[in-house]
XYZ file of C-alpha atoms in Angstrom:
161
model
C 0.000 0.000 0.000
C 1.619 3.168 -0.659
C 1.118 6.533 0.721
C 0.185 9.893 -0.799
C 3.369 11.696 -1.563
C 2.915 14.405 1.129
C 2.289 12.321 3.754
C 5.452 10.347 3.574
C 7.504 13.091 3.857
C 8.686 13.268 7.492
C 7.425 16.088 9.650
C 11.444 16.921 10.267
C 14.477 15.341 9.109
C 16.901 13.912 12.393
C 19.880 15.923 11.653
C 22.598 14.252 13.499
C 25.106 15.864 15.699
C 27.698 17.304 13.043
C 30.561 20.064 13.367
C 27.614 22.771 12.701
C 25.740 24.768 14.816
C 22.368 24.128 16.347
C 20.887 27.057 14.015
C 22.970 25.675 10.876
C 21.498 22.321 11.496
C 18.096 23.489 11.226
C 18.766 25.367 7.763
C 20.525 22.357 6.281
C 16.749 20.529 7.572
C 15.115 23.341 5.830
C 16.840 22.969 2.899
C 15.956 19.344 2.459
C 12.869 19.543 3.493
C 12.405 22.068 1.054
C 13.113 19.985 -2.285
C 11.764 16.699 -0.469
C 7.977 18.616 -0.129
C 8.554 19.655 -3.761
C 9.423 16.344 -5.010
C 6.550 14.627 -3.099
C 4.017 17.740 -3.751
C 4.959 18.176 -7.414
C 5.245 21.802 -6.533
C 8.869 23.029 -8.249
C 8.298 27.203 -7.902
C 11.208 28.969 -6.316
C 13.385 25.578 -5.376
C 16.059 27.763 -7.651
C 16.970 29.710 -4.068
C 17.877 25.884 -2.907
C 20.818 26.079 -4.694
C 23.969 27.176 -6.118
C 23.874 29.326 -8.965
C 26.518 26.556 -10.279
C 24.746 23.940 -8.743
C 25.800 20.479 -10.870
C 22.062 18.357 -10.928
C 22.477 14.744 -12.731
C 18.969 12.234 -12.532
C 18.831 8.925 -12.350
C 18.340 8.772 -16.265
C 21.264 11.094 -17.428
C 20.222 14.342 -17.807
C 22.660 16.909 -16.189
C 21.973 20.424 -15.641
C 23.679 23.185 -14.506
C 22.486 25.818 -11.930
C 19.813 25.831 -9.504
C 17.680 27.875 -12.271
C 18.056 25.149 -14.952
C 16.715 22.688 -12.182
C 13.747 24.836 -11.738
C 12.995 25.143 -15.086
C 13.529 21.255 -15.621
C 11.065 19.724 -12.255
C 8.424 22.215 -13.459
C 8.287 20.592 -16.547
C 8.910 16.753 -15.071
C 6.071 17.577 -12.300
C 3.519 18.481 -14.581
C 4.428 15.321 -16.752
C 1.476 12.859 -15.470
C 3.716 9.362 -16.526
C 6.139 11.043 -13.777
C 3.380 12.404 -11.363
C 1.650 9.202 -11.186
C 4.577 7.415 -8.822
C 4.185 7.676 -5.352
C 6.177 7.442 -2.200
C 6.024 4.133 -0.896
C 6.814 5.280 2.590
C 9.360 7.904 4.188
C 12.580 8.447 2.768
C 15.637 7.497 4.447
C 17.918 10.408 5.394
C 21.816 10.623 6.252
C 23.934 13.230 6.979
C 27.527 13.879 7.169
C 29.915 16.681 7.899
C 32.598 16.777 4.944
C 34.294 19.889 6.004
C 33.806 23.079 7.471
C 30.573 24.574 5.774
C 30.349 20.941 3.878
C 28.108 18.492 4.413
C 26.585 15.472 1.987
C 23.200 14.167 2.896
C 22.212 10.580 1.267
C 18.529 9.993 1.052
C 16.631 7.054 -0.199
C 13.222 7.169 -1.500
C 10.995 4.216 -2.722
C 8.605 4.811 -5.310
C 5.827 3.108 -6.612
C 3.165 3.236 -9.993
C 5.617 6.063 -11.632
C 5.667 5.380 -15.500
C 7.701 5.908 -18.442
C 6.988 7.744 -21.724
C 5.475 5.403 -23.376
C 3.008 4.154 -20.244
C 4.545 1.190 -19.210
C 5.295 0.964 -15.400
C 8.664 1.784 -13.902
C 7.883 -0.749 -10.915
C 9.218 -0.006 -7.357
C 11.435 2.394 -8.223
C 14.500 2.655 -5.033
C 16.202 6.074 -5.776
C 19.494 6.870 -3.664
C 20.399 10.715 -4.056
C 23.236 12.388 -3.042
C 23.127 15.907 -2.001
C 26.288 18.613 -1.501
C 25.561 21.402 0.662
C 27.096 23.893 1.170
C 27.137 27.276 3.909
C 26.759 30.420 2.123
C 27.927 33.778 3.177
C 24.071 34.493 4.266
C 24.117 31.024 6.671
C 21.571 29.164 4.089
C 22.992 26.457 3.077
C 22.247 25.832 -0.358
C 22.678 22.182 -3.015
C 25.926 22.000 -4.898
C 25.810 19.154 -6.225
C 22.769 16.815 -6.679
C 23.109 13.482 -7.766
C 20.232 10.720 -8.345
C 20.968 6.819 -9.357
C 17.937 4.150 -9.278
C 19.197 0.725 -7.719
C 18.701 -2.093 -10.166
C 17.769 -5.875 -9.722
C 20.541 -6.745 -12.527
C 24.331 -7.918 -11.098
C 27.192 -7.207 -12.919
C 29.572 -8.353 -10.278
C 29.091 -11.405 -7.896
C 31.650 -11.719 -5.041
């Protein structure tokens, strides 16, 4: 059974105890939580201020982008596409943090998605998505997506050990 896409987004993200501050750990939450609700809302208007203005954005399927207003401009077209719209979360993603650096920090989420289709119609299946994300601290204290970076995991094996 899957849920609707808002409701599996958590009501807050657990941002473990880094090398940031109380106050930077809830802006690197609101960041997240920010493009999390728009992925699971469909909802891409001003996610551009979520990132860098370089901001390097590669999907599970290839397409890179560069610059948090090329992402925009690219999940406002992919959210209104009803093949993509009709996946849904099949329960709350799984979220990791971790300090790189000062003003660094890479968060790892998992998502698990169900009914989303392709072009043609045909179902995707459970879809797991891992996604990498690259913040980093801007002058302001927002801390903003450098690099995003999403790769579906697949049933097939090229290596056995």
């Amino acid at each position: 059974m899957t849920a609707s896409r808002h409701e599996s987004i958590p009501p807050a993200l657990e941002v473990p105890a880094l090398e940031v501050s109380a106050l930077e750990a809830e802006a690197i939450e609101s960041t997240l939580m920010t493009v999390l609700t728009a992925f699971s809302t469909g909802t891409a208007a001003g996610i551009s201020a979520h990132y860098t203005a370089d901001a390097d954005w590669t999907n599970a399927f290839g397409t890179r982008l560069s610059g948090g207003a090329a992402v925009e401009d690219y999940l406002v077209g992919l959210f209104a596409n009803e093949r993509f719209a009709a996946g849904e979360l099949a329960g709350p993603p799984e979220v990791r943090i971790q300090a790189l650096a000062d003003g660094v920090v890479v968060a790892h989420i998992v998502t698990v998605i169900e009914g989303q289709q392709v072009h043609d119609g045909s179902q995707l299946g459970t879809r797991t998505t891992n996604s990498l994300h690259i913040l980093q601290r801007q002058e302001s204290g927002h801390w903003k997506i450098a690099t995003q970076i999403f790769a579906d995991a697949r049933t097939e094996t090229t290596h056995v050990a």
